[in-house]
CSV table of C-alpha atoms in Angstrom, one decimal:
chain,number,residue,atom,x,y,z
A,1,MET,CA,146.8,277.5,193.7
A,2,THR,CA,144.2,280.0,192.4
A,3,ILE,CA,139.8,278.5,192.7
A,4,THR,CA,137.5,280.5,191.1
A,5,ASP,CA,134.0,280.6,192.7
A,6,THR,CA,131.7,280.6,189.3
A,7,HIS,CA,128.2,281.9,191.3
A,8,THR,CA,128.0,283.0,194.6
A,9,HIS,CA,125.4,285.7,196.3
A,10,LEU,CA,128.6,287.5,198.2
A,11,TYR,CA,125.7,290.8,198.1
A,12,SER,CA,123.2,288.7,199.8
A,13,GLU,CA,122.1,289.6,203.6
A,14,ALA,CA,123.1,286.7,204.8
A,15,PHE,CA,126.3,288.1,204.9
A,16,ASP,CA,125.4,291.9,206.3
A,17,GLU,CA,127.2,292.1,209.3
A,18,ASP,CA,130.9,290.0,208.1
A,19,ARG,CA,130.6,290.5,205.1
A,20,SER,CA,134.6,291.5,204.8
A,21,GLU,CA,135.4,288.9,207.4
A,22,MET,CA,133.7,286.6,205.1
A,23,MET,CA,136.0,287.8,201.7
A,24,GLN,CA,139.5,287.3,203.3
A,25,ARG,CA,138.4,284.2,204.8
A,26,ALA,CA,137.6,283.2,200.8
A,27,LEU,CA,140.6,285.3,199.6
A,28,ASP,CA,143.3,283.6,202.7
A,29,ALA,CA,142.0,279.9,201.0
A,30,GLY,CA,143.1,280.6,197.5
A,31,VAL,CA,139.6,281.5,196.2
A,32,GLU,CA,140.3,284.9,193.7
A,33,ARG,CA,137.8,284.3,191.2
A,34,PHE,CA,133.9,285.3,192.0
A,35,PHE,CA,131.2,285.4,189.6
A,36,ILE,CA,128.2,287.1,191.0
A,37,PRO,CA,124.8,286.1,189.8
A,38,ALA,CA,121.9,288.4,189.6
A,39,ILE,CA,118.5,288.0,191.0
A,40,ASP,CA,116.6,290.9,190.1
A,41,SER,CA,116.9,294.9,190.1
A,42,THR,CA,117.0,295.6,193.9
A,43,TYR,CA,120.1,293.8,194.4
A,44,ILE,CA,122.3,295.8,191.8
A,45,GLN,CA,122.6,298.5,193.6
A,46,SER,CA,124.8,296.2,196.5
A,47,MET,CA,126.5,294.2,193.5
A,48,LEU,CA,128.1,297.6,192.5
A,49,ASP,CA,129.2,297.8,195.5
A,50,LEU,CA,131.2,294.8,195.9
A,51,GLU,CA,132.4,295.3,192.2
A,52,SER,CA,133.5,298.4,193.5
A,53,ASP,CA,135.0,297.4,196.6
A,54,TYR,CA,137.0,294.1,195.3
A,55,PRO,CA,137.3,295.4,191.8
A,56,ASP,CA,140.1,292.5,191.1
A,57,ASN,CA,138.2,289.5,192.3
A,58,ILE,CA,134.3,290.7,191.4
A,59,PHE,CA,133.0,289.9,188.4
A,60,LEU,CA,129.3,290.7,187.6
A,61,MET,CA,126.3,288.6,185.6
A,62,MET,CA,123.2,290.2,185.1
A,63,GLY,CA,119.7,288.6,184.3
A,64,LEU,CA,116.3,287.7,186.4
A,65,HIS,CA,116.1,284.5,188.8
A,66,PRO,CA,113.5,282.3,187.7
A,67,THR,CA,111.4,282.8,191.0
A,68,HIS,CA,111.4,286.4,190.5
A,69,VAL,CA,109.8,286.3,187.6
A,70,LYS,CA,105.8,287.8,188.5
A,71,GLU,CA,103.4,290.0,187.4
A,72,ASN,CA,106.2,292.5,187.1
A,73,TYR,CA,108.8,290.5,184.8
A,74,LYS,CA,108.6,292.4,181.7
A,75,GLU,CA,109.4,295.7,183.4
A,76,GLU,CA,112.1,293.5,185.3
A,77,LEU,CA,113.9,292.3,182.1
A,78,ALA,CA,114.2,296.1,180.6
A,79,HIS,CA,116.1,296.8,183.6
A,80,VAL,CA,118.3,293.2,182.5
A,81,ALA,CA,118.4,295.2,179.0
A,82,GLU,CA,119.1,297.8,179.8
A,83,TRP,CA,122.3,296.9,182.3
A,84,LEU,CA,123.6,295.2,179.4
A,85,ALA,CA,123.6,297.9,176.6
A,86,LYS,CA,125.5,300.0,179.6
A,87,LYS,CA,128.0,298.4,181.5
A,88,LYS,CA,130.3,295.1,180.8
A,89,PHE,CA,128.9,291.9,182.9
A,90,TYR,CA,130.1,288.8,182.5
A,91,ALA,CA,127.6,286.5,181.6
A,92,VAL,CA,123.7,286.7,181.4
A,93,GLY,CA,122.5,284.4,184.8
A,94,GLU,CA,121.1,283.2,186.6
A,95,ILE,CA,117.8,282.5,184.3
A,96,GLY,CA,116.3,279.4,183.7
A,97,VAL,CA,113.2,277.7,185.5
A,98,ASP,CA,112.1,276.9,188.6
A,99,LEU,CA,109.0,274.9,189.2
A,100,TYR,CA,110.0,273.8,193.0
A,101,TRP,CA,108.3,276.7,194.5
A,102,ASP,CA,105.7,278.3,192.4
A,103,LYS,CA,104.2,277.1,189.3
A,104,THR,CA,101.7,279.8,188.4
A,105,PHE,CA,104.2,281.4,185.9
A,106,LEU,CA,105.9,278.5,184.0
A,107,LYS,CA,104.9,280.3,180.6
A,108,GLU,CA,106.2,283.5,181.5
A,109,GLN,CA,109.5,281.9,183.1
A,110,GLN,CA,110.3,280.1,179.7
A,111,GLU,CA,109.3,283.4,178.2
A,112,ALA,CA,112.2,285.5,180.4
A,113,PHE,CA,114.8,282.9,179.7
A,114,ALA,CA,114.6,281.9,176.5
A,115,TYR,CA,114.1,286.5,176.0
A,116,GLN,CA,117.1,286.4,178.0
A,117,ILE,CA,119.2,284.2,176.5
A,118,GLN,CA,118.6,286.3,173.2
A,119,LEU,CA,120.0,289.1,174.8
A,120,ALA,CA,123.1,287.4,176.0
A,121,LYS,CA,123.7,286.2,172.2
A,122,LYS,CA,123.2,289.6,170.8
A,123,HIS,CA,126.0,290.6,173.3
A,124,ARG,CA,128.5,287.6,173.0
A,125,LEU,CA,128.0,286.0,176.5
A,126,PRO,CA,127.7,283.0,178.7
A,127,ILE,CA,124.3,281.6,180.3
A,128,VAL,CA,124.2,280.8,183.6
A,129,ILE,CA,121.0,278.2,183.9
A,130,HIS,CA,119.0,278.0,187.4
A,131,CYS,CA,117.1,275.1,187.3
A,132,ARG,CA,115.3,272.9,190.1
A,133,ASP,CA,112.6,270.5,189.4
A,134,ALA,CA,112.5,271.8,185.5
A,135,PHE,CA,114.8,270.0,183.5
A,136,ASP,CA,112.5,269.1,180.7
A,137,GLU,CA,111.0,272.4,180.6
A,138,VAL,CA,114.8,274.1,180.7
A,139,PHE,CA,115.8,272.0,177.9
A,140,GLU,CA,112.8,273.0,175.8
A,141,VAL,CA,113.9,276.1,175.5
A,142,LEU,CA,117.5,275.4,175.3
A,143,GLU,CA,116.4,273.0,172.6
A,144,GLN,CA,114.5,275.9,170.7
A,145,GLU,CA,117.9,278.2,170.9
A,146,LYS,CA,120.8,276.0,170.2
A,147,GLY,CA,123.3,277.4,168.6
A,148,GLU,CA,127.7,278.0,168.3
A,149,ASN,CA,126.5,281.2,170.2
A,150,LEU,CA,124.5,279.3,172.8
A,151,PHE,CA,127.0,278.5,175.6
A,152,GLY,CA,127.7,278.8,179.6
A,153,ILE,CA,127.1,277.0,182.6
A,154,PHE,CA,124.3,274.9,183.9
A,155,HIS,CA,124.5,275.8,187.4
A,156,CYS,CA,124.1,273.6,190.4
A,157,PHE,CA,123.9,270.5,188.7
A,158,THR,CA,121.6,267.6,190.3
A,159,GLY,CA,120.7,265.4,186.8
A,160,THR,CA,121.5,262.4,186.2
A,161,LEU,CA,124.2,261.2,184.0
A,162,GLU,CA,122.1,261.7,181.2
A,163,GLN,CA,120.8,265.1,181.5
A,164,ALA,CA,124.2,265.7,182.2
A,165,HIS,CA,125.1,264.6,178.9
A,166,GLN,CA,122.0,266.8,177.2
A,167,ALA,CA,122.9,269.6,178.9
A,168,MET,CA,126.4,269.5,177.5
A,169,SER,CA,125.0,269.0,174.0
A,170,TYR,CA,123.9,272.5,174.5
A,171,ASN,CA,127.5,273.8,175.1
A,172,MET,CA,127.2,273.8,178.8
A,173,LYS,CA,130.0,273.2,181.8
A,174,LEU,CA,128.2,271.9,184.8
A,175,GLY,CA,128.0,274.0,187.7
A,176,ILE,CA,129.3,271.4,190.3
A,177,GLY,CA,129.0,272.4,194.1
A,178,GLY,CA,128.1,271.1,197.9
A,179,VAL,CA,125.2,268.8,196.3
A,180,ALA,CA,128.6,267.0,195.5
A,181,THR,CA,129.1,266.4,199.3
A,182,PHE,CA,126.1,265.6,200.2
A,183,LYS,CA,125.2,261.7,201.1
A,184,ASN,CA,122.0,261.9,199.1
A,185,GLY,CA,123.3,264.1,196.6
A,186,LYS,CA,123.3,261.4,193.6
A,187,ILE,CA,126.2,262.9,191.5
A,188,ASP,CA,129.1,261.9,192.9
A,189,LYS,CA,127.7,258.1,192.1
A,190,PHE,CA,128.7,259.1,188.6
A,191,LEU,CA,131.5,262.3,188.1
A,192,ASN,CA,133.8,260.8,187.4
A,193,GLN,CA,132.4,259.7,183.6
A,194,ILE,CA,132.3,263.5,182.9
A,195,ASP,CA,135.8,264.6,181.8
A,196,LEU,CA,136.6,267.4,184.2
A,197,LYS,CA,137.0,269.9,181.0
A,198,HIS,CA,133.0,270.4,181.3
A,199,ILE,CA,133.0,271.0,184.8
A,200,VAL,CA,133.4,274.4,186.9
A,201,LEU,CA,133.5,274.7,190.8
A,202,GLU,CA,130.9,276.6,193.1
A,203,THR,CA,129.2,277.3,196.0
A,204,ASP,CA,125.8,279.3,195.6
A,205,ALA,CA,126.7,281.1,198.9
A,206,PRO,CA,125.2,281.7,201.6
A,207,TYR,CA,122.9,278.4,200.0
A,208,LEU,CA,123.8,275.4,199.7
A,209,ALA,CA,126.5,274.2,202.4
A,210,PRO,CA,129.0,271.3,201.4
A,211,THR,CA,129.0,269.1,203.9
A,212,PRO,CA,129.9,269.4,207.6
A,213,TYR,CA,128.8,272.6,207.3
A,214,ARG,CA,125.4,271.2,205.4
A,215,GLY,CA,122.7,273.5,207.0
A,216,LYS,CA,124.5,276.6,207.7
A,217,ARG,CA,125.3,279.8,206.1
A,218,ASN,CA,127.5,278.8,203.3
A,219,GLU,CA,129.9,281.0,201.8
A,220,SER,CA,133.3,281.4,199.4
A,221,SER,CA,135.8,279.7,201.4
A,222,TYR,CA,133.8,276.5,202.0
A,223,ILE,CA,134.3,276.0,198.2
A,224,ILE,CA,137.5,274.3,199.4
A,225,LYS,CA,135.2,271.1,200.7
A,226,VAL,CA,134.0,270.8,196.9
A,227,LEU,CA,137.6,270.6,196.1
A,228,GLU,CA,138.3,267.8,198.3
A,229,LYS,CA,135.4,265.8,197.2
A,230,LEU,CA,136.1,266.1,193.0
A,231,SER,CA,139.6,265.1,194.6
A,232,SER,CA,138.5,262.1,195.6
A,233,ILE,CA,136.0,261.6,192.7
A,234,TYR,CA,138.4,261.9,190.3
A,235,ASN,CA,141.9,260.4,191.9
A,236,VAL,CA,143.4,263.8,191.0
A,237,PRO,CA,145.2,265.9,192.8
A,238,GLU,CA,143.6,269.0,194.4
A,239,GLU,CA,145.7,271.6,192.4
A,240,GLU,CA,144.9,270.0,188.8
A,241,ILE,CA,141.1,270.5,190.1
A,242,ALA,CA,141.2,274.2,191.3
A,243,ALA,CA,143.2,274.3,188.1
A,244,ILE,CA,141.6,272.7,185.0
A,245,THR,CA,138.4,273.7,186.8
A,246,THR,CA,139.6,277.8,186.8
A,247,GLU,CA,140.7,277.1,183.0
A,248,ASN,CA,137.3,276.0,182.0
A,249,SER,CA,135.8,279.0,184.0
A,250,LYS,CA,138.0,281.0,181.8
A,251,GLU,CA,137.1,279.4,178.0
A,252,ILE,CA,133.1,280.5,179.7
A,253,PHE,CA,133.9,283.8,180.7
A,254,GLY,CA,136.1,285.4,179.1
A,255,ILE,CA,138.6,286.3,182.1
């Protein structure tokens, strides 16, 4: 059983004390493919080091995270463009809009989002979307940029069934992680109305640990709990969920 974690920050400082042990636990659990989203330029070296340590398992993305869109965002976007031009990445992400922490840079976040979508189209790459308290603002940009060359993953999808259909209308798969296991997560109530061909698995480690680890540091091996939950929601064996979602990830990332 090959499991794909389509979104995990394995270079995070949260793993500095036990990264190799954490990686081994994930590999032992059957997680063989790890897709690594970017945050900003300060993390690039850590990402490259991780790829160097696990060349058969680690697949990097490049992008500027919306919470890191600040006064210097144009300089950061120049780094993104430069790296995409000189090295192989598997997606542009994570990118989008986040209004949970701060609304100061909404205009700049949307501008950075649109620009990075255009970079993804130029390099024929998928995008990986971060959206928090900002569905309308994200959909506004996607509506401007929609087309056959726009595709990717709506990471950590936490919206309604209607919003799920809207995301899928822009050629997005839904990234499902620990929230599906939460008592108040809500998405578990309607997920079985969405065909599995639209779903990929993720952890967002070290964030959003699934039940029973909620509130603790998340890690990629905990994706097993998400797999178990989806098996229950869809009434399909875990092996089948793993196989379908891994195939979906191959369709998106091209590997």
